[in-house]
Short mmCIF file of C-alpha atoms and ligand atoms in Angstrom, two decimals:
data_model
loop_
_atom_site.label_atom_id
_atom_site.label_comp_id
_atom_site.label_asym_id
_atom_site.label_seq_id
_atom_site.Cartn_x
_atom_site.Cartn_y
_atom_site.Cartn_z
CA MET A 1 32.34 11.81 -24.63
CA ASN A 2 34.73 13.69 -22.43
CA THR A 3 35.19 11.26 -19.36
CA VAL A 4 36.22 13.91 -17.06
CA VAL A 5 32.99 15.83 -17.00
CA PRO A 6 30.92 14.42 -14.06
CA ALA A 7 27.69 12.65 -14.51
CA LEU A 8 26.21 15.07 -11.94
CA ALA A 9 27.45 18.29 -10.51
CA LEU A 10 25.68 20.41 -7.61
CA SER A 11 27.19 23.51 -6.52
CA GLY A 12 25.94 25.92 -3.64
CA VAL A 13 22.56 24.05 -3.43
CA SER A 14 20.41 25.25 -0.32
CA LYS A 15 16.93 24.39 0.54
CA HIS A 16 14.89 26.32 3.06
CA TYR A 17 11.17 25.36 4.41
CA GLY A 18 10.31 28.43 6.52
CA GLN A 19 12.85 28.38 9.22
CA VAL A 20 14.02 24.91 8.65
CA ALA A 21 17.41 25.06 6.48
CA ALA A 22 17.24 21.43 4.85
CA LEU A 23 20.27 22.22 2.82
CA ARG A 24 23.09 24.82 3.08
CA ALA A 25 25.30 25.37 0.22
CA VAL A 26 26.07 21.80 -0.82
CA ASP A 27 28.58 20.94 -3.51
CA LEU A 28 28.53 17.26 -4.71
CA THR A 29 29.94 15.46 -7.77
CA LEU A 30 28.82 12.03 -9.08
CA ALA A 31 31.50 10.72 -11.33
CA ARG A 32 30.30 9.22 -14.35
CA HIS A 33 29.75 5.19 -14.02
CA SER A 34 30.20 5.21 -10.58
CA VAL A 35 28.05 4.59 -7.34
CA LEU A 36 28.22 7.60 -4.79
CA GLY A 37 26.95 6.67 -1.18
CA LEU A 38 25.10 9.47 0.61
CA VAL A 39 24.99 9.08 4.26
CA GLY A 40 23.86 11.34 7.30
CA GLU A 41 21.76 11.44 10.25
CA ASN A 42 17.88 11.39 10.27
CA GLY A 43 16.85 14.92 8.88
CA ALA A 44 20.67 15.42 7.57
CA GLY A 45 18.94 16.32 4.19
CA LYS A 46 19.46 13.23 2.08
CA SER A 47 16.12 13.06 0.68
CA THR A 48 15.95 16.81 0.03
CA LEU A 49 18.86 16.64 -2.06
CA ILE A 50 17.66 13.62 -3.89
CA SER A 51 14.63 15.47 -4.52
CA VAL A 52 16.47 18.75 -5.77
CA ILE A 53 18.30 16.64 -8.23
CA ASN A 54 15.20 14.97 -9.82
CA GLY A 55 13.47 18.37 -9.79
CA THR A 56 10.49 17.56 -7.28
CA VAL A 57 11.98 20.23 -4.83
CA LEU A 58 12.77 23.61 -6.09
CA PRO A 59 16.10 24.81 -4.21
CA THR A 60 16.13 28.00 -2.70
CA ASP A 61 19.54 28.67 -4.22
CA GLY A 62 22.40 26.78 -6.40
CA GLU A 63 22.97 25.18 -9.46
CA LEU A 64 22.68 21.43 -10.95
CA ARG A 65 24.71 20.26 -13.95
CA VAL A 66 23.97 16.91 -15.84
CA ASN A 67 27.10 16.07 -18.10
CA GLY A 68 28.32 19.75 -17.90
CA SER A 69 24.88 21.06 -19.01
CA VAL A 70 22.84 23.27 -16.65
CA VAL A 71 19.37 21.47 -15.85
CA ALA A 72 16.25 23.71 -15.00
CA PRO A 73 15.69 23.61 -11.10
CA GLY A 74 12.50 22.24 -9.93
CA ALA A 75 11.43 20.91 -13.44
CA PRO A 76 10.84 17.01 -12.95
CA LEU A 77 10.37 16.78 -16.69
CA ALA A 78 13.63 18.14 -17.63
CA ALA A 79 15.40 16.00 -14.97
CA ALA A 80 13.82 13.07 -16.56
CA ARG A 81 14.76 14.16 -19.88
CA ALA A 82 18.39 14.63 -18.63
CA GLY A 83 18.41 10.93 -17.55
CA ILE A 84 17.55 10.99 -13.85
CA ALA A 85 15.18 8.66 -12.62
CA THR A 86 14.64 8.08 -8.72
CA VAL A 87 13.47 5.19 -5.99
CA PHE A 88 11.80 6.93 -3.50
CA GLN A 89 12.35 6.23 0.36
CA GLU A 90 8.34 5.58 0.44
CA GLN A 91 7.18 3.09 -2.21
CA GLY A 92 4.84 4.55 -4.82
CA LEU A 93 3.51 1.61 -6.85
CA VAL A 94 0.01 0.89 -7.30
CA ALA A 95 -1.10 -2.41 -5.82
CA ASN A 96 -3.45 -3.44 -8.46
CA LEU A 97 -1.55 -2.76 -11.26
CA ARG A 98 0.68 -5.33 -12.96
CA VAL A 99 4.28 -5.03 -12.49
CA HIS A 100 4.95 -3.76 -16.22
CA GLU A 101 2.31 -1.21 -15.93
CA ASN A 102 3.74 0.20 -12.94
CA MET A 103 7.03 0.11 -14.49
CA LEU A 104 6.05 2.60 -17.05
CA LEU A 105 3.31 4.34 -14.93
CA GLY A 106 3.60 8.07 -15.62
CA ARG A 107 5.85 7.57 -18.31
CA GLU A 108 3.51 6.32 -21.04
CA ARG A 109 3.89 9.02 -23.35
CA GLY A 110 7.53 8.71 -23.34
CA PHE A 111 7.38 5.08 -23.96
CA ALA A 112 4.75 5.46 -26.69
CA ARG A 113 7.33 8.03 -28.38
CA ALA A 114 10.10 5.56 -28.04
CA GLY A 115 8.00 2.93 -29.98
CA PHE A 116 6.74 0.85 -27.20
CA LEU A 117 2.87 0.54 -27.48
CA GLY A 118 0.37 -2.16 -25.95
CA THR A 119 0.66 -4.71 -23.21
CA ASN A 120 2.86 -7.19 -25.38
CA ALA A 121 5.43 -4.31 -25.92
CA THR A 122 5.48 -2.88 -22.45
CA ALA A 123 5.64 -6.36 -20.91
CA ALA A 124 8.41 -7.62 -23.11
CA LEU A 125 10.20 -4.30 -22.10
CA ALA A 126 9.65 -4.93 -18.69
CA ARG A 127 10.60 -8.45 -18.93
CA ASP A 128 13.94 -7.26 -20.63
CA VAL A 129 15.06 -4.53 -18.04
CA LEU A 130 14.34 -7.20 -15.08
CA ASN A 131 16.19 -9.91 -16.69
CA GLU A 132 19.08 -7.40 -17.19
CA LEU A 133 18.98 -6.53 -13.76
CA GLY A 134 18.97 -10.11 -12.61
CA ILE A 135 15.45 -9.69 -10.97
CA ALA A 136 13.41 -12.93 -11.12
CA ILE A 137 10.09 -11.32 -10.96
CA ASP A 138 7.00 -12.04 -13.74
CA PRO A 139 6.13 -8.62 -15.35
CA MET A 140 2.45 -9.93 -15.68
CA ALA A 141 2.13 -10.33 -11.61
CA VAL A 142 -0.02 -8.16 -9.79
CA THR A 143 1.88 -5.96 -7.77
CA GLY A 144 0.26 -6.23 -4.59
CA ASP A 145 0.64 -9.96 -4.48
CA LEU A 146 4.32 -9.40 -4.33
CA ALA A 147 6.08 -9.35 -0.97
CA PHE A 148 7.54 -5.99 0.27
CA GLY A 149 11.10 -6.41 -0.84
CA GLU A 150 9.98 -7.43 -4.12
CA ARG A 151 7.89 -4.47 -4.61
CA GLN A 152 11.21 -2.55 -3.83
CA LEU A 153 13.00 -4.49 -6.32
CA VAL A 154 10.25 -3.45 -8.87
CA GLU A 155 10.82 0.28 -8.06
CA ILE A 156 14.61 -0.02 -8.85
CA ALA A 157 13.66 -1.79 -12.15
CA LYS A 158 11.23 1.00 -12.90
CA ALA A 159 13.92 3.79 -12.40
CA PHE A 160 16.18 1.72 -14.63
CA ALA A 161 13.27 1.42 -17.63
CA LEU A 162 13.64 5.17 -17.90
CA GLY A 163 16.97 4.68 -19.59
CA ARG A 164 15.16 2.89 -22.29
CA ILE A 165 13.03 6.07 -23.28
CA TYR A 166 15.35 8.83 -23.33
CA PRO A 167 18.58 8.33 -25.40
CA VAL A 168 20.81 9.25 -22.43
CA GLU A 169 22.66 7.15 -19.65
CA PRO A 170 20.60 7.04 -16.60
CA ILE A 171 21.54 8.60 -13.56
CA VAL A 172 19.76 6.53 -10.85
CA LEU A 173 19.00 7.85 -7.28
CA LEU A 174 18.11 5.20 -4.85
CA ASP A 175 16.94 6.60 -1.28
CA GLU A 176 17.24 3.88 1.31
CA PRO A 177 16.41 1.16 -1.14
CA THR A 178 18.00 -1.46 1.05
CA SER A 179 16.19 -0.58 4.31
CA ALA A 180 13.14 -2.71 3.03
CA LEU A 181 15.30 -5.44 1.61
CA SER A 182 16.28 -8.83 3.05
CA ASP A 183 19.99 -9.89 2.92
CA LYS A 184 18.93 -11.98 -0.32
CA GLU A 185 17.32 -9.01 -1.95
CA THR A 186 20.03 -6.62 -1.02
CA GLN A 187 22.45 -8.98 -2.58
CA ILE A 188 20.33 -8.88 -5.75
CA LEU A 189 20.17 -5.23 -5.84
CA PHE A 190 24.07 -5.09 -5.58
CA ASN A 191 24.43 -7.14 -8.11
CA SER A 192 22.20 -5.16 -10.44
CA ILE A 193 24.00 -2.03 -9.50
CA ARG A 194 27.46 -3.64 -10.18
CA ARG A 195 26.33 -4.91 -13.53
CA TRP A 196 24.67 -1.45 -14.42
CA ARG A 197 27.95 0.48 -13.36
CA ASP A 198 29.07 0.54 -17.03
CA LYS A 199 25.77 2.06 -18.49
CA ALA A 200 24.62 4.32 -15.51
CA SER A 201 25.77 6.49 -12.70
CA ILE A 202 24.32 5.93 -9.24
CA VAL A 203 23.52 7.65 -6.17
CA LEU A 204 22.78 5.36 -3.08
CA VAL A 205 21.46 6.65 0.18
CA SER A 206 21.83 4.53 2.89
CA HIS A 207 21.96 4.27 6.78
CA ARG A 208 24.13 0.90 6.86
CA LEU A 209 27.48 1.48 6.42
CA SER A 210 28.19 -2.11 5.10
CA ASP A 211 26.25 -0.78 1.90
CA VAL A 212 28.74 1.66 1.40
CA PHE A 213 31.76 -0.70 1.65
CA ALA A 214 29.82 -3.29 -0.54
CA VAL A 215 29.01 -1.35 -3.50
CA CYS A 216 29.97 2.47 -3.25
CA ASP A 217 33.02 4.17 -5.09
CA HIS A 218 32.80 7.25 -3.27
CA VAL A 219 31.02 8.38 -0.40
CA THR A 220 29.67 11.93 0.99
CA ALA A 221 28.25 12.59 4.35
CA LEU A 222 25.67 15.15 4.95
CA LYS A 223 25.14 16.85 8.40
CA ASP A 224 22.58 19.53 9.31
CA GLY A 225 22.17 20.25 5.80
CA THR A 226 25.82 20.67 4.93
CA VAL A 227 28.65 18.45 3.57
CA ASN A 228 30.75 17.01 6.27
CA GLY A 229 33.05 14.71 4.44
CA HIS A 230 33.85 13.17 1.14
CA TRP A 231 35.81 10.36 0.50
CA ALA A 232 37.04 7.46 -2.19
CA VAL A 233 35.45 4.44 -0.29
CA ALA A 234 39.02 2.73 -0.58
CA ASP A 235 40.47 5.47 1.90
CA ALA A 236 37.43 5.38 4.29
CA THR A 237 36.52 3.47 7.23
CA PRO A 238 33.44 2.82 9.10
CA ASP A 239 34.58 4.63 12.14
CA MET A 240 35.41 7.74 9.94
CA LEU A 241 31.95 7.61 8.45
CA HIS A 242 30.32 7.09 11.88
CA GLU A 243 31.91 9.99 13.23
CA ALA A 244 31.33 12.33 10.26
CA ILE A 245 27.47 11.18 10.26
CA VAL A 246 26.84 11.55 14.11
CA GLY A 247 29.59 14.02 15.00
CA ARG A 248 31.30 11.73 17.65
CA PRO A 249 33.06 8.60 17.64
CA ARG A 250 31.27 5.21 17.65
CA SER A 251 30.85 4.14 21.48
CA ALA A 252 31.91 0.94 22.49
CA GLY A 253 29.10 -1.45 23.61
CA TYR A 254 26.68 0.14 20.77
CA TYR A 255 24.06 -2.51 21.95
CA LYS A 256 24.41 -1.88 25.78
CA GLU A 257 25.12 -5.10 26.46
CA SER A 258 26.24 -4.38 29.94
CA GLU A 259 22.82 -3.00 30.93
CA GLN A 260 21.33 -6.37 29.85
CA ARG A 261 18.87 -7.72 32.77
CA GLU A 262 19.87 -11.09 33.76
CA ASP A 263 17.27 -11.03 36.88
CA LEU A 264 14.02 -11.59 34.89
CA GLY A 265 10.48 -11.43 36.38
CA GLU A 266 7.31 -13.43 35.89
CA ILE A 267 6.31 -14.58 32.59
CA VAL A 268 4.38 -11.57 31.08
CA LEU A 269 3.68 -12.94 27.50
CA ASP A 270 2.73 -16.58 27.03
CA ILE A 271 2.01 -17.78 23.54
CA ARG A 272 1.03 -21.68 23.04
CA SER A 273 1.01 -23.50 19.76
CA LEU A 274 0.29 -20.38 17.58
CA THR A 275 -0.89 -21.53 14.32
CA VAL A 276 -1.42 -19.57 10.82
CA PRO A 277 -1.95 -21.90 7.94
CA GLY A 278 0.87 -21.71 5.45
CA GLN A 279 2.70 -19.20 7.66
CA LEU A 280 3.28 -20.28 11.23
CA ARG A 281 3.18 -23.67 12.98
CA ASP A 282 2.67 -24.37 16.51
CA VAL A 283 4.81 -21.51 17.70
CA SER A 284 4.96 -21.67 21.60
CA LEU A 285 6.93 -18.95 23.28
CA SER A 286 7.06 -16.85 26.65
CA VAL A 287 8.73 -13.95 27.51
CA GLN A 288 9.46 -12.72 31.16
CA ALA A 289 9.09 -9.20 32.38
CA GLY A 290 12.48 -7.34 31.67
CA GLU A 291 13.44 -9.76 29.09
CA ILE A 292 14.23 -9.15 25.49
CA VAL A 293 13.45 -12.29 23.07
CA GLY A 294 15.17 -11.92 19.48
CA VAL A 295 13.22 -13.64 16.74
CA ALA A 296 15.62 -14.13 13.65
CA GLY A 297 14.52 -15.88 10.35
CA VAL A 298 14.81 -15.07 6.73
CA LEU A 299 12.16 -13.60 4.58
CA GLY A 300 9.07 -15.74 4.63
CA SER A 301 10.21 -17.64 7.91
CA GLY A 302 7.24 -16.35 9.58
CA LYS A 303 8.65 -13.77 11.78
CA THR A 304 6.56 -10.79 10.74
CA VAL A 305 3.53 -12.87 11.00
CA LEU A 306 4.33 -13.75 14.33
CA GLY A 307 4.68 -10.31 15.51
CA ASN A 308 1.28 -9.28 13.41
CA ALA A 309 -0.47 -12.48 15.49
CA ILE A 310 0.96 -11.37 18.71
CA THR A 311 -0.27 -7.78 18.29
CA GLY A 312 -3.94 -8.73 16.89
CA ALA A 313 -3.02 -7.39 13.51
CA ILE A 314 -3.94 -10.91 11.96
CA ARG A 315 -6.20 -13.67 13.37
CA PRO A 316 -4.42 -16.96 13.93
CA ALA A 317 -6.14 -20.04 13.16
CA GLY A 318 -5.15 -21.74 16.37
CA GLY A 319 -3.34 -21.38 19.55
CA GLU A 320 -3.71 -18.95 22.37
CA ILE A 321 -1.88 -15.71 23.48
CA SER A 322 -2.26 -14.46 27.26
CA ILE A 323 -0.59 -11.38 28.94
CA ARG A 324 -0.28 -11.79 32.60
CA GLY A 325 -2.32 -15.03 32.44
CA LYS A 326 -5.19 -13.24 30.84
CA ARG A 327 -6.16 -14.44 27.52
CA LEU A 328 -6.36 -12.08 24.45
CA LYS A 329 -9.04 -12.30 21.94
CA PRO A 330 -7.41 -13.60 18.61
CA GLY A 331 -6.88 -10.95 15.78
CA SER A 332 -8.14 -8.18 18.05
CA ARG A 333 -6.13 -5.24 17.86
CA SER A 334 -8.13 -3.34 20.48
CA ASP A 335 -7.95 -6.22 22.85
CA ALA A 336 -4.17 -6.34 22.60
CA LEU A 337 -4.02 -2.38 22.99
CA ALA A 338 -6.24 -2.80 26.25
CA ALA A 339 -3.79 -5.37 27.41
CA ASP A 340 -0.87 -2.70 26.94
CA VAL A 341 0.52 -4.48 23.89
CA GLY A 342 2.71 -1.71 21.67
CA PHE A 343 3.74 -2.83 18.44
CA VAL A 344 6.06 -1.03 15.81
CA PRO A 345 5.12 -2.72 12.64
CA ALA A 346 7.24 -3.56 9.72
CA GLU A 347 5.55 -1.47 7.19
CA ARG A 348 5.38 1.80 9.45
CA ASN A 349 3.87 3.92 6.53
CA ILE A 350 0.76 1.72 6.66
CA ALA A 351 0.31 0.87 10.07
CA GLY A 352 2.58 3.22 12.18
CA VAL A 353 1.38 6.97 11.97
CA ILE A 354 -0.93 8.82 10.05
CA GLY A 355 0.98 11.34 7.74
CA MET A 356 -1.35 14.27 7.72
CA HIS A 357 -1.89 14.43 11.12
CA SER A 358 0.51 16.20 13.46
CA ILE A 359 3.43 14.84 15.61
CA GLU A 360 1.38 15.51 18.62
CA TRP A 361 -1.63 13.80 17.58
CA ASN A 362 0.05 10.68 16.45
CA LEU A 363 2.34 10.75 19.72
CA THR A 364 -0.43 10.89 21.96
CA LEU A 365 -3.27 9.02 20.29
CA PRO A 366 -2.81 5.74 21.94
CA SER A 367 -2.53 7.02 25.33
CA LEU A 368 -5.56 9.63 25.16
CA ARG A 369 -7.08 7.93 28.06
CA SER A 370 -4.23 8.91 30.32
CA PHE A 371 -4.69 12.64 29.53
CA ARG A 372 -7.90 13.20 31.57
CA PHE A 373 -8.77 15.56 34.27
CA GLY A 374 -9.17 13.16 37.36
CA ARG A 375 -12.16 11.15 36.45
CA TRP A 376 -13.01 13.60 33.59
CA PRO A 377 -12.41 12.55 30.05
CA VAL A 378 -11.32 16.02 29.09
CA LEU A 379 -7.97 16.30 27.29
CA SER A 380 -5.60 18.33 28.98
CA ALA A 381 -3.96 20.26 25.96
CA ALA A 382 -1.03 21.48 27.93
CA ARG A 383 -0.11 18.34 29.29
CA GLN A 384 -0.73 16.55 25.72
CA ALA A 385 1.84 19.27 24.62
CA ARG A 386 4.22 18.78 27.43
CA VAL A 387 4.43 15.11 26.98
CA THR A 388 4.87 15.71 23.25
CA ASP A 389 7.75 18.19 23.58
CA SER A 390 9.70 15.99 26.11
CA TRP A 391 9.67 12.87 23.68
CA ILE A 392 10.77 15.18 20.74
CA GLU A 393 13.54 16.38 22.98
CA ARG A 394 14.51 12.80 24.34
CA LEU A 395 14.67 10.90 20.88
CA ARG A 396 15.89 14.06 19.04
CA VAL A 397 13.07 14.33 16.56
CA ARG A 398 14.41 16.97 14.18
CA THR A 399 11.63 19.26 13.55
CA PRO A 400 10.46 23.05 14.06
CA GLY A 401 7.68 21.91 16.48
CA ARG A 402 5.02 19.39 17.76
CA ALA A 403 2.15 20.85 15.16
CA VAL A 404 4.18 19.72 12.47
CA GLN A 405 2.61 17.08 9.95
CA ILE A 406 4.51 13.62 10.10
CA ARG A 407 4.61 13.96 6.37
CA ASN A 408 6.82 16.65 6.66
CA LEU A 409 9.44 15.00 8.74
CA SER A 410 12.30 13.00 7.29
CA GLY A 411 11.58 9.09 7.25
CA GLY A 412 13.69 8.33 10.25
CA ASN A 413 12.54 11.14 12.41
CA ALA A 414 8.80 9.73 11.53
CA GLN A 415 9.82 6.42 12.77
CA LYS A 416 10.84 8.19 16.14
CA VAL A 417 7.46 9.31 16.45
CA VAL A 418 6.11 5.74 16.26
CA PHE A 419 8.47 4.40 19.14
CA ALA A 420 7.54 7.56 21.19
CA LYS A 421 3.78 7.03 20.82
CA TRP A 422 4.38 3.64 22.66
CA LEU A 423 6.90 4.90 25.09
CA ALA A 424 4.51 7.79 26.32
CA ARG A 425 1.40 5.32 26.82
CA GLY A 426 3.10 2.94 29.21
CA ILE A 427 3.05 -0.91 27.92
CA LYS A 428 3.75 -4.34 29.18
CA VAL A 429 4.87 -6.05 25.94
CA PHE A 430 6.75 -4.30 23.28
CA VAL A 431 6.68 -6.01 20.03
CA LEU A 432 9.12 -4.39 17.41
CA ASP A 433 9.51 -5.71 13.88
CA ASP A 434 13.02 -4.35 12.33
CA PRO A 435 13.00 -1.41 14.82
CA GLY A 436 16.28 0.07 13.17
CA ARG A 437 14.88 0.53 9.90
CA GLY A 438 15.51 3.92 8.51
CA LEU A 439 17.17 5.07 11.51
CA ASP A 440 20.63 6.57 11.09
CA VAL A 441 23.47 4.92 13.51
CA GLY A 442 22.94 7.49 16.38
CA ALA A 443 19.33 7.27 16.67
CA LYS A 444 19.52 3.31 16.70
CA GLU A 445 21.94 3.53 19.70
CA GLU A 446 19.38 5.64 21.26
CA ILE A 447 16.68 3.21 20.52
CA TYR A 448 18.72 0.51 22.03
CA VAL A 449 19.16 2.56 25.08
CA LEU A 450 15.14 3.24 25.39
CA LEU A 451 14.62 -0.65 25.04
CA ARG A 452 17.11 -1.44 28.07
CA ASP A 453 15.18 1.19 29.94
CA LEU A 454 11.88 -0.46 29.20
CA ALA A 455 13.48 -3.87 30.10
CA ARG A 456 14.58 -2.56 33.47
CA GLN A 457 10.81 -1.33 34.07
CA GLY A 458 9.78 -4.77 33.58
CA VAL A 459 8.41 -4.65 29.93
CA ALA A 460 8.46 -8.04 27.83
CA ILE A 461 10.02 -7.43 24.38
CA VAL A 462 9.88 -9.42 21.32
CA LEU A 463 12.58 -7.97 18.72
CA ILE A 464 12.14 -9.22 15.26
CA SER A 465 14.72 -8.13 13.08
CA ASP A 466 16.68 -8.83 10.09
CA ASN A 467 20.07 -7.64 11.38
CA LEU A 468 21.84 -10.33 13.35
CA PRO A 469 24.30 -7.95 15.33
CA GLU A 470 21.30 -6.22 16.54
CA ILE A 471 19.37 -9.52 17.47
CA ILE A 472 22.51 -10.73 19.28
CA GLY A 473 23.69 -7.75 20.86
CA LEU A 474 20.07 -6.75 22.29
CA SER A 475 18.59 -10.01 23.14
CA ASN A 476 18.61 -12.24 26.15
CA ARG A 477 17.39 -15.25 24.17
CA ILE A 478 17.19 -15.79 20.63
CA ILE A 479 14.68 -17.95 18.53
CA THR A 480 15.04 -18.78 15.05
CA LEU A 481 11.92 -19.42 12.88
CA ARG A 482 12.44 -21.43 9.68
CA SER A 483 9.39 -22.14 7.35
CA GLY A 484 6.89 -21.07 10.05
CA ALA A 485 8.20 -23.18 12.82
CA ILE A 486 10.77 -22.70 15.86
CA SER A 487 14.26 -24.40 14.58
CA ALA A 488 16.04 -23.11 17.45
CA GLU A 489 16.43 -21.39 20.89
CA ILE A 490 19.87 -19.90 21.73
CA ASN A 491 20.61 -18.21 24.98
CA ALA A 492 22.45 -14.85 24.74
CA PRO A 493 23.61 -13.82 27.90
CA ALA A 494 25.58 -10.56 28.18
CA HIS A 495 28.83 -12.10 29.19
CA ASP A 496 28.47 -15.02 26.23
CA LYS A 497 27.11 -13.45 23.34
CA PRO A 498 26.50 -16.10 20.60
CA ALA A 499 28.76 -15.80 17.22
CA GLU A 500 26.46 -15.30 14.10
CA THR A 501 27.68 -18.37 12.76
CA ALA A 502 25.86 -20.28 15.55
CA VAL A 503 22.42 -18.62 14.60
CA VAL A 504 22.46 -18.48 10.69
CA PRO A 505 22.41 -22.39 10.28
CA HIS A 506 19.14 -22.48 11.97
CA MET A 507 17.78 -19.94 9.56
CA VAL A 508 18.66 -21.56 6.29
N1 ATP B 1 7.99 19.69 2.89
C1 ATP B 1 8.63 19.88 4.26
N2 ATP B 1 8.35 20.88 4.95
C2 ATP B 1 9.07 21.16 6.02
N3 ATP B 1 10.38 20.56 6.17
C3 ATP B 1 10.60 19.56 5.61
C4 ATP B 1 9.99 19.19 4.26
N4 ATP B 1 10.69 18.02 3.71
C5 ATP B 1 11.84 18.03 4.91
N5 ATP B 1 11.93 18.99 5.85
C6 ATP B 1 12.68 19.00 6.63
O1 ATP B 1 14.03 19.06 6.08
C7 ATP B 1 14.82 18.36 6.73
C8 ATP B 1 15.70 17.27 6.14
O2 ATP B 1 14.87 16.45 5.66
P1 ATP B 1 15.44 14.97 4.73
O3 ATP B 1 13.99 14.38 4.56
O4 ATP B 1 15.86 15.38 3.63
O5 ATP B 1 16.04 14.37 5.77
P2 ATP B 1 16.97 12.85 5.72
O6 ATP B 1 18.28 12.97 5.46
O7 ATP B 1 16.38 12.08 4.25
O8 ATP B 1 16.50 12.00 6.86
P3 ATP B 1 16.32 10.40 6.93
O9 ATP B 1 17.42 9.61 7.00
O10 ATP B 1 15.21 10.26 8.09
O11 ATP B 1 15.20 9.90 5.83
C9 ATP B 1 14.39 17.66 7.94
O12 ATP B 1 14.36 18.56 9.25
C10 ATP B 1 12.81 17.86 7.76
O13 ATP B 1 11.75 17.74 8.85
MG1 MG B 2 15.28 10.42 3.97
#
């Protein structure tokens, strides 16, 4: 086969949604057997581009060629036959099916034609693909029993399984696969990608520039729906990419250390001997007004469970949680809400926002009680609209207006709405689990500014994260969790931040 013909070539691709130009005359090439990084701000058009390539979105204009041949636009089956497989930004696995059933879901006929029939054959095929990718997951496991990151790996294996049906080399499109993965799972994925590079061509969307440098050969930056730069990774630097993505150079003091509050107030959140069988052991922690306490730990360390327990999303078996001296009812989300505890959970599409509702509704829902006329419980529509608009502006949510349904926002912009709904309400305690997930480098920085503002106003903040630079940069104090128990407490004053190497040994 002619090796100079690229695996994928897009020319002049545009996509308009009403007034919104999601893509404008995009040209893009993916060289055969290479990995192309696709980067850009929230709403830049990355997911739209992925959807145009896999045929689920019909472009307004433009042409797509696979191995030199034109593929019909807006035709998912034609794209699949050309070998294009996608791992979407939002997970699409069915929880009560087994792993191997999910891996061929929607492709049953193709598998049957390729000669794979019956449970044994599909399970064997699934095992084979998982093995080849180096993913240690049992194809017979029930998908819903797997951890979030493991389900993401199954999605990835599902995309690669497509290469077994159609006799073409797969072109695998990965839309932010690493944002839901721990460091360890990210390494598994990258090893899989390196192994597959001789048999496939890959597009990887990511907000982590470190992903680009770890595994990509080339990188294309999108900005406002157009291509704003293309490089061989060997010729690119993080600063160049940052500027192409955000449109301005990366600021020194990304984590706003100089604005860290050192004069803390009274204890706001007090946790005593919190226990969740098998997940948390005797965790005690207090957080003062204006303080940011970072919680670091590997997957399964209990850090997500801790966030869920503080906010009433799960009911601990023992221990107590008080807010300003008042005890919370264990496992009661409404009691935590009444005590002004805000929560940005790890799995935002489940617990964060309601997709079919508008931005305005999602943003003002937790604060409805403040939209009264005096004593009258009447909503002031005008005020609700004003508040929504001000947050859209402040967080730069890319949208034509407040009435837009959340599901029509880009992934990162939907997350900004999750933040805004708490900021609009006024809270005393803010628990955030992986707040940077899915946010572009500029939006992250905006969130960091907001967290510093909240701290200045006296909010007690618990920051759960996988991202060590973020935890170290933002926190006054860091606790590490290991097997459900606190393994260390490390001070992190603005003028004397600990090194990552001082934190990691307490996590593993
Ligand atoms: N179905 C839709 N209806 C209306 N507008 C849409 C729709 N899908 C996407 N858009 C808009 O198109 C633009 C590009 O969105 P896209 O999802 O491609 O961004 P993205 O680069 O993937 O962002 P993120 O990093 O946040 O995932 C956004 O302004 C978004 O609001
Ligand atoms: Mg996206």
